[in-house]
Amino acid sequence: MKGKKFAAVITAAILSLTSLSGCSEESSKQNNPNIVVSASYVNDAEADNLKQQINEVLPDMGIEVTAISVGDPNKDPASAMAGIMKLTTMFAGKEADILIADHDTAQRNAGNEIFYSLTDLFTEEELEPFQDKLISFETTDDEGKPTGEKFENCGIDISDRAELAGMCVGADSVGIYVISNSTNLDTAKEIFRQLVFQ
């Protein structure tokens, strides 16, 4: 029952933030490209290392890296809600371009169509070596029940890439995604290429 209440509160918050985000002139401004790393627990030092390394590879872009730990919703619902709300606010405010996240965090957001399908952004040749690592999520209705449909090819599993997956402490599965309302889409694609395809 506690889990259902928690999910209901988060869903309501997401809906209210989503409805507000379209009205603000502020939300359409250009932000620095931002890689968001989110999981139950994120290693801030490793996230800082990523920021330094990606800015060395892609200089003059001013790429930011934001770490958001959401904790365990079952053990500390208030702390988890704060982290999830922060992440949701960033998505609604168009402040995120790339997401590196554990499975639970990504799945929580996939139903809101927050990710691009990678087949819309990259060529078959680029994606071919990663066919067995493409991530799809089952969609859910307003009550969180599975619809039987899938949101396909929205991320790539990077669990075997220690330098990236290591930021999501203790996660069994880590993926990388491009955010669907990114205001820096060309840069986001280049960051994705550098982190995954290179």
mmCIF file of N, CA, C and O in Angstrom, residues 4-65:
data_model
loop_
_atom_site.group_PDB
_atom_site.id
_atom_site.type_symbol
_atom_site.label_atom_id
_atom_site.label_comp_id
_atom_site.label_asym_id
_atom_site.label_seq_id
_atom_site.Cartn_x
_atom_site.Cartn_y
_atom_site.Cartn_z
ATOM 1 N N LYS A 4 2.096 2.058 -3.419
ATOM 2 C CA LYS A 4 1.073 2.646 -4.284
ATOM 3 C C LYS A 4 0.891 4.127 -3.986
ATOM 4 O O LYS A 4 0.729 4.939 -4.882
ATOM 5 N N LYS A 5 0.911 4.487 -2.675
ATOM 6 C CA LYS A 5 0.788 5.898 -2.301
ATOM 7 C C LYS A 5 1.961 6.688 -2.856
ATOM 8 O O LYS A 5 1.802 7.777 -3.378
ATOM 9 N N PHE A 6 3.149 6.129 -2.700
ATOM 10 C CA PHE A 6 4.361 6.787 -3.185
ATOM 11 C C PHE A 6 4.281 7.008 -4.692
ATOM 12 O O PHE A 6 4.541 8.097 -5.189
ATOM 13 N N ALA A 7 3.870 5.976 -5.419
ATOM 14 C CA ALA A 7 3.749 6.083 -6.878
ATOM 15 C C ALA A 7 2.700 7.114 -7.268
ATOM 16 O O ALA A 7 2.884 7.881 -8.218
ATOM 17 N N ALA A 8 1.604 7.173 -6.522
ATOM 18 C CA ALA A 8 0.539 8.133 -6.826
ATOM 19 C C ALA A 8 1.016 9.563 -6.622
ATOM 20 O O ALA A 8 0.726 10.458 -7.432
ATOM 21 N N VAL A 9 1.758 9.803 -5.551
ATOM 22 C CA VAL A 9 2.272 11.149 -5.285
ATOM 23 C C VAL A 9 3.257 11.565 -6.372
ATOM 24 O O VAL A 9 3.209 12.683 -6.880
ATOM 25 N N ILE A 10 4.142 10.659 -6.755
ATOM 26 C CA ILE A 10 5.122 10.967 -7.802
ATOM 27 C C ILE A 10 4.415 11.237 -9.122
ATOM 28 O O ILE A 10 4.745 12.183 -9.835
ATOM 29 N N THR A 11 3.433 10.420 -9.471
ATOM 30 C CA THR A 11 2.694 10.605 -10.717
ATOM 31 C C THR A 11 2.013 11.969 -10.748
ATOM 32 O O THR A 11 2.070 12.689 -11.750
ATOM 33 N N ALA A 12 1.383 12.350 -9.643
ATOM 34 C CA ALA A 12 0.717 13.651 -9.570
ATOM 35 C C ALA A 12 1.718 14.785 -9.730
ATOM 36 O O ALA A 12 1.461 15.772 -10.419
ATOM 37 N N ALA A 13 2.874 14.632 -9.095
ATOM 38 C CA ALA A 13 3.904 15.665 -9.205
ATOM 39 C C ALA A 13 4.417 15.787 -10.628
ATOM 40 O O ALA A 13 4.619 16.888 -11.141
ATOM 41 N N ILE A 14 4.622 14.651 -11.281
ATOM 42 C CA ILE A 14 5.099 14.661 -12.663
ATOM 43 C C ILE A 14 4.084 15.356 -13.569
ATOM 44 O O ILE A 14 4.439 16.187 -14.397
ATOM 45 N N LEU A 15 2.814 15.027 -13.400
ATOM 46 C CA LEU A 15 1.781 15.633 -14.233
ATOM 47 C C LEU A 15 1.712 17.140 -14.034
ATOM 48 O O LEU A 15 1.591 17.902 -14.992
ATOM 49 N N SER A 16 1.816 17.599 -12.782
ATOM 50 C CA SER A 16 1.734 19.036 -12.539
ATOM 51 C C SER A 16 2.954 19.752 -13.098
ATOM 52 O O SER A 16 2.849 20.833 -13.679
ATOM 53 N N LEU A 17 4.132 19.154 -12.952
ATOM 54 C CA LEU A 17 5.336 19.773 -13.501
ATOM 55 C C LEU A 17 5.313 19.797 -15.020
ATOM 56 O O LEU A 17 5.712 20.771 -15.645
ATOM 57 N N THR A 18 4.843 18.710 -15.620
ATOM 58 C CA THR A 18 4.776 18.641 -17.075
ATOM 59 C C THR A 18 3.837 19.701 -17.619
ATOM 60 O O THR A 18 4.121 20.354 -18.615
ATOM 61 N N SER A 19 2.701 19.905 -16.958
ATOM 62 C CA SER A 19 1.742 20.886 -17.451
ATOM 63 C C SER A 19 2.273 22.304 -17.290
ATOM 64 O O SER A 19 1.973 23.180 -18.085
ATOM 65 N N LEU A 20 3.096 22.544 -16.269
ATOM 66 C CA LEU A 20 3.642 23.880 -16.064
ATOM 67 C C LEU A 20 4.795 24.185 -17.001
ATOM 68 O O LEU A 20 5.013 25.328 -17.378
ATOM 69 N N SER A 21 5.542 23.167 -17.388
ATOM 70 C CA SER A 21 6.781 23.398 -18.131
ATOM 71 C C SER A 21 6.541 24.022 -19.490
ATOM 72 O O SER A 21 7.377 24.757 -19.994
ATOM 73 N N GLY A 22 5.407 23.771 -20.112
ATOM 74 C CA GLY A 22 5.151 24.309 -21.434
ATOM 75 C C GLY A 22 4.797 25.775 -21.427
ATOM 76 O O GLY A 22 4.846 26.440 -22.458
ATOM 77 N N CYS A 23 4.460 26.344 -20.272
ATOM 78 C CA CYS A 23 3.973 27.713 -20.205
ATOM 79 C C CYS A 23 5.078 28.726 -20.000
ATOM 80 O O CYS A 23 4.869 29.911 -20.170
ATOM 81 N N SER A 24 6.225 28.284 -19.590
ATOM 82 C CA SER A 24 7.259 29.228 -19.189
ATOM 83 C C SER A 24 8.194 29.592 -20.324
ATOM 84 O O SER A 24 8.711 28.749 -21.022
ATOM 85 N N GLU A 25 8.416 30.911 -20.459
ATOM 86 C CA GLU A 25 9.384 31.378 -21.442
ATOM 87 C C GLU A 25 10.776 30.956 -21.025
ATOM 88 O O GLU A 25 11.648 30.678 -21.829
ATOM 89 N N GLU A 26 10.967 30.903 -19.696
ATOM 90 C CA GLU A 26 12.248 30.513 -19.125
ATOM 91 C C GLU A 26 12.671 29.130 -19.576
ATOM 92 O O GLU A 26 13.837 28.849 -19.787
ATOM 93 N N SER A 27 11.694 28.212 -19.742
ATOM 94 C CA SER A 27 12.020 26.820 -20.063
ATOM 95 C C SER A 27 12.540 26.648 -21.481
ATOM 96 O O SER A 27 13.111 25.632 -21.811
ATOM 97 N N SER A 28 12.347 27.656 -22.328
ATOM 98 C CA SER A 28 12.799 27.526 -23.709
ATOM 99 C C SER A 28 14.208 28.077 -23.912
ATOM 100 O O SER A 28 14.736 28.034 -25.004
ATOM 101 N N LYS A 29 14.835 28.630 -22.855
ATOM 102 C CA LYS A 29 16.169 29.182 -23.021
ATOM 103 C C LYS A 29 17.188 28.066 -23.232
ATOM 104 O O LYS A 29 16.976 26.934 -22.827
ATOM 105 N N GLN A 30 18.308 28.421 -23.817
ATOM 106 C CA GLN A 30 19.368 27.463 -24.088
ATOM 107 C C GLN A 30 20.199 27.255 -22.828
ATOM 108 O O GLN A 30 20.702 28.208 -22.249
ATOM 109 N N ASN A 31 20.332 26.033 -22.373
ATOM 110 C CA ASN A 31 21.159 25.707 -21.219
ATOM 111 C C ASN A 31 22.439 25.045 -21.699
ATOM 112 O O ASN A 31 22.508 24.538 -22.813
ATOM 113 N N ASN A 32 23.449 25.011 -20.815
ATOM 114 C CA ASN A 32 24.635 24.226 -21.129
ATOM 115 C C ASN A 32 24.228 22.765 -21.247
ATOM 116 O O ASN A 32 23.340 22.310 -20.524
ATOM 117 N N PRO A 33 24.867 22.010 -22.136
ATOM 118 C CA PRO A 33 24.563 20.568 -22.226
ATOM 119 C C PRO A 33 24.779 19.913 -20.862
ATOM 120 O O PRO A 33 25.749 20.220 -20.165
ATOM 121 N N ASN A 34 23.864 19.031 -20.475
ATOM 122 C CA ASN A 34 23.912 18.450 -19.142
ATOM 123 C C ASN A 34 23.704 16.941 -19.207
ATOM 124 O O ASN A 34 22.697 16.469 -19.727
ATOM 125 N N ILE A 35 24.684 16.213 -18.667
ATOM 126 C CA ILE A 35 24.548 14.768 -18.473
ATOM 127 C C ILE A 35 24.065 14.570 -17.042
ATOM 128 O O ILE A 35 24.720 15.012 -16.098
ATOM 129 N N VAL A 36 22.921 13.935 -16.884
ATOM 130 C CA VAL A 36 22.399 13.662 -15.547
ATOM 131 C C VAL A 36 22.661 12.195 -15.218
ATOM 132 O O VAL A 36 22.361 11.303 -16.026
ATOM 133 N N VAL A 37 23.247 11.962 -14.062
ATOM 134 C CA VAL A 37 23.499 10.603 -13.587
ATOM 135 C C VAL A 37 22.584 10.382 -12.393
ATOM 136 O O VAL A 37 22.643 11.125 -11.408
ATOM 137 N N SER A 38 21.707 9.393 -12.481
ATOM 138 C CA SER A 38 20.753 9.165 -11.388
ATOM 139 C C SER A 38 20.588 7.675 -11.124
ATOM 140 O O SER A 38 20.471 6.875 -12.045
ATOM 141 N N ALA A 39 20.582 7.355 -9.842
ATOM 142 C CA ALA A 39 20.414 5.966 -9.386
ATOM 143 C C ALA A 39 20.091 6.018 -7.908
ATOM 144 O O ALA A 39 20.033 7.109 -7.314
ATOM 145 N N SER A 40 19.886 4.875 -7.315
ATOM 146 C CA SER A 40 19.661 4.861 -5.871
ATOM 147 C C SER A 40 20.790 5.600 -5.159
ATOM 148 O O SER A 40 20.554 6.441 -4.298
ATOM 149 N N TYR A 41 22.012 5.278 -5.559
ATOM 150 C CA TYR A 41 23.178 5.967 -5.001
ATOM 151 C C TYR A 41 24.157 6.277 -6.126
ATOM 152 O O TYR A 41 24.546 5.393 -6.881
ATOM 153 N N VAL A 42 24.552 7.549 -6.223
ATOM 154 C CA VAL A 42 25.484 7.985 -7.264
ATOM 155 C C VAL A 42 26.799 8.391 -6.609
ATOM 156 O O VAL A 42 26.813 9.106 -5.606
ATOM 157 N N ASN A 43 27.897 7.929 -7.183
ATOM 158 C CA ASN A 43 29.233 8.292 -6.722
ATOM 159 C C ASN A 43 29.569 9.666 -7.298
ATOM 160 O O ASN A 43 29.878 9.797 -8.479
ATOM 161 N N ASP A 44 29.510 10.693 -6.448
ATOM 162 C CA ASP A 44 29.733 12.072 -6.900
ATOM 163 C C ASP A 44 31.137 12.279 -7.466
ATOM 164 O O ASP A 44 31.309 13.018 -8.434
ATOM 165 N N ALA A 45 32.125 11.630 -6.868
ATOM 166 C CA ALA A 45 33.504 11.784 -7.341
ATOM 167 C C ALA A 45 33.650 11.238 -8.762
ATOM 168 O O ALA A 45 34.317 11.847 -9.604
ATOM 169 N N GLU A 46 33.020 10.085 -9.027
ATOM 170 C CA GLU A 46 33.073 9.514 -10.376
ATOM 171 C C GLU A 46 32.324 10.402 -11.380
ATOM 172 O O GLU A 46 32.732 10.534 -12.538
ATOM 173 N N ALA A 47 31.229 11.026 -10.935
ATOM 174 C CA ALA A 47 30.498 11.953 -11.807
ATOM 175 C C ALA A 47 31.366 13.173 -12.138
ATOM 176 O O ALA A 47 31.364 13.664 -13.271
ATOM 177 N N ASP A 48 32.121 13.653 -11.155
ATOM 178 C CA ASP A 48 33.045 14.774 -11.398
ATOM 179 C C ASP A 48 34.129 14.369 -12.391
ATOM 180 O O ASP A 48 34.546 15.161 -13.245
ATOM 181 N N ASN A 49 34.615 13.111 -12.276
ATOM 182 C CA ASN A 49 35.623 12.615 -13.225
ATOM 183 C C ASN A 49 35.064 12.593 -14.641
ATOM 184 O O ASN A 49 35.756 12.967 -15.599
ATOM 185 N N LEU A 50 33.808 12.160 -14.783
ATOM 186 C CA LEU A 50 33.173 12.143 -16.100
ATOM 187 C C LEU A 50 33.111 13.546 -16.673
ATOM 188 O O LEU A 50 33.401 13.760 -17.856
ATOM 189 N N LYS A 51 32.733 14.518 -15.841
ATOM 190 C CA LYS A 51 32.653 15.910 -16.314
ATOM 191 C C LYS A 51 34.002 16.381 -16.852
ATOM 192 O O LYS A 51 34.079 16.983 -17.924
ATOM 193 N N GLN A 52 35.064 16.097 -16.120
ATOM 194 C CA GLN A 52 36.392 16.512 -16.549
ATOM 195 C C GLN A 52 36.781 15.826 -17.861
ATOM 196 O O GLN A 52 37.262 16.470 -18.795
ATOM 197 N N GLN A 53 36.544 14.517 -17.934
ATOM 198 C CA GLN A 53 36.958 13.760 -19.113
ATOM 199 C C GLN A 53 36.171 14.152 -20.361
ATOM 200 O O GLN A 53 36.752 14.318 -21.437
ATOM 201 N N ILE A 54 34.842 14.315 -20.235
ATOM 202 C CA ILE A 54 34.047 14.632 -21.422
ATOM 203 C C ILE A 54 34.354 16.045 -21.920
ATOM 204 O O ILE A 54 34.325 16.308 -23.121
ATOM 205 N N ASN A 55 34.707 16.952 -21.006
ATOM 206 C CA ASN A 55 35.063 18.304 -21.432
ATOM 207 C C ASN A 55 36.453 18.371 -22.057
ATOM 208 O O ASN A 55 36.744 19.277 -22.828
ATOM 209 N N GLU A 56 37.305 17.398 -21.744
ATOM 210 C CA GLU A 56 38.605 17.303 -22.422
ATOM 211 C C GLU A 56 38.417 16.788 -23.851
ATOM 212 O O GLU A 56 39.084 17.230 -24.773
ATOM 213 N N VAL A 57 37.490 15.852 -24.025
ATOM 214 C CA VAL A 57 37.236 15.267 -25.344
ATOM 215 C C VAL A 57 36.432 16.219 -26.220
ATOM 216 O O VAL A 57 36.674 16.329 -27.427
ATOM 217 N N LEU A 58 35.462 16.913 -25.618
ATOM 218 C CA LEU A 58 34.606 17.853 -26.353
ATOM 219 C C LEU A 58 34.752 19.237 -25.718
ATOM 220 O O LEU A 58 33.851 19.710 -25.012
ATOM 221 N N PRO A 59 35.898 19.903 -25.957
ATOM 222 C CA PRO A 59 36.125 21.197 -25.309
ATOM 223 C C PRO A 59 35.205 22.288 -25.868
ATOM 224 O O PRO A 59 34.609 22.135 -26.921
ATOM 225 N N ASP A 60 35.101 23.373 -25.139
ATOM 226 C CA ASP A 60 34.341 24.571 -25.550
ATOM 227 C C ASP A 60 32.830 24.353 -25.575
ATOM 228 O O ASP A 60 32.106 25.183 -26.109
ATOM 229 N N MET A 61 32.344 23.244 -25.038
ATOM 230 C CA MET A 61 30.892 23.022 -24.987
ATOM 231 C C MET A 61 30.326 23.318 -23.608
ATOM 232 O O MET A 61 29.128 23.472 -23.448
ATOM 233 N N GLY A 62 31.184 23.368 -22.591
ATOM 234 C CA GLY A 62 30.722 23.647 -21.239
ATOM 235 C C GLY A 62 29.761 22.605 -20.709
ATOM 236 O O GLY A 62 28.737 22.924 -20.103
ATOM 237 N N ILE A 63 30.091 21.322 -20.926
ATOM 238 C CA ILE A 63 29.194 20.233 -20.530
ATOM 239 C C ILE A 63 29.156 20.098 -19.009
ATOM 240 O O ILE A 63 30.190 20.043 -18.351
ATOM 241 N N GLU A 64 27.949 20.064 -18.472
ATOM 242 C CA GLU A 64 27.737 19.868 -17.043
ATOM 243 C C GLU A 64 27.414 18.395 -16.774
ATOM 244 O O GLU A 64 26.910 17.699 -17.641
ATOM 245 N N VAL A 65 27.687 17.951 -15.564
ATOM 246 C CA VAL A 65 27.277 16.625 -15.112
ATOM 247 C C VAL A 65 26.599 16.806 -13.755
ATOM 248 O O VAL A 65 27.194 17.363 -12.835
#
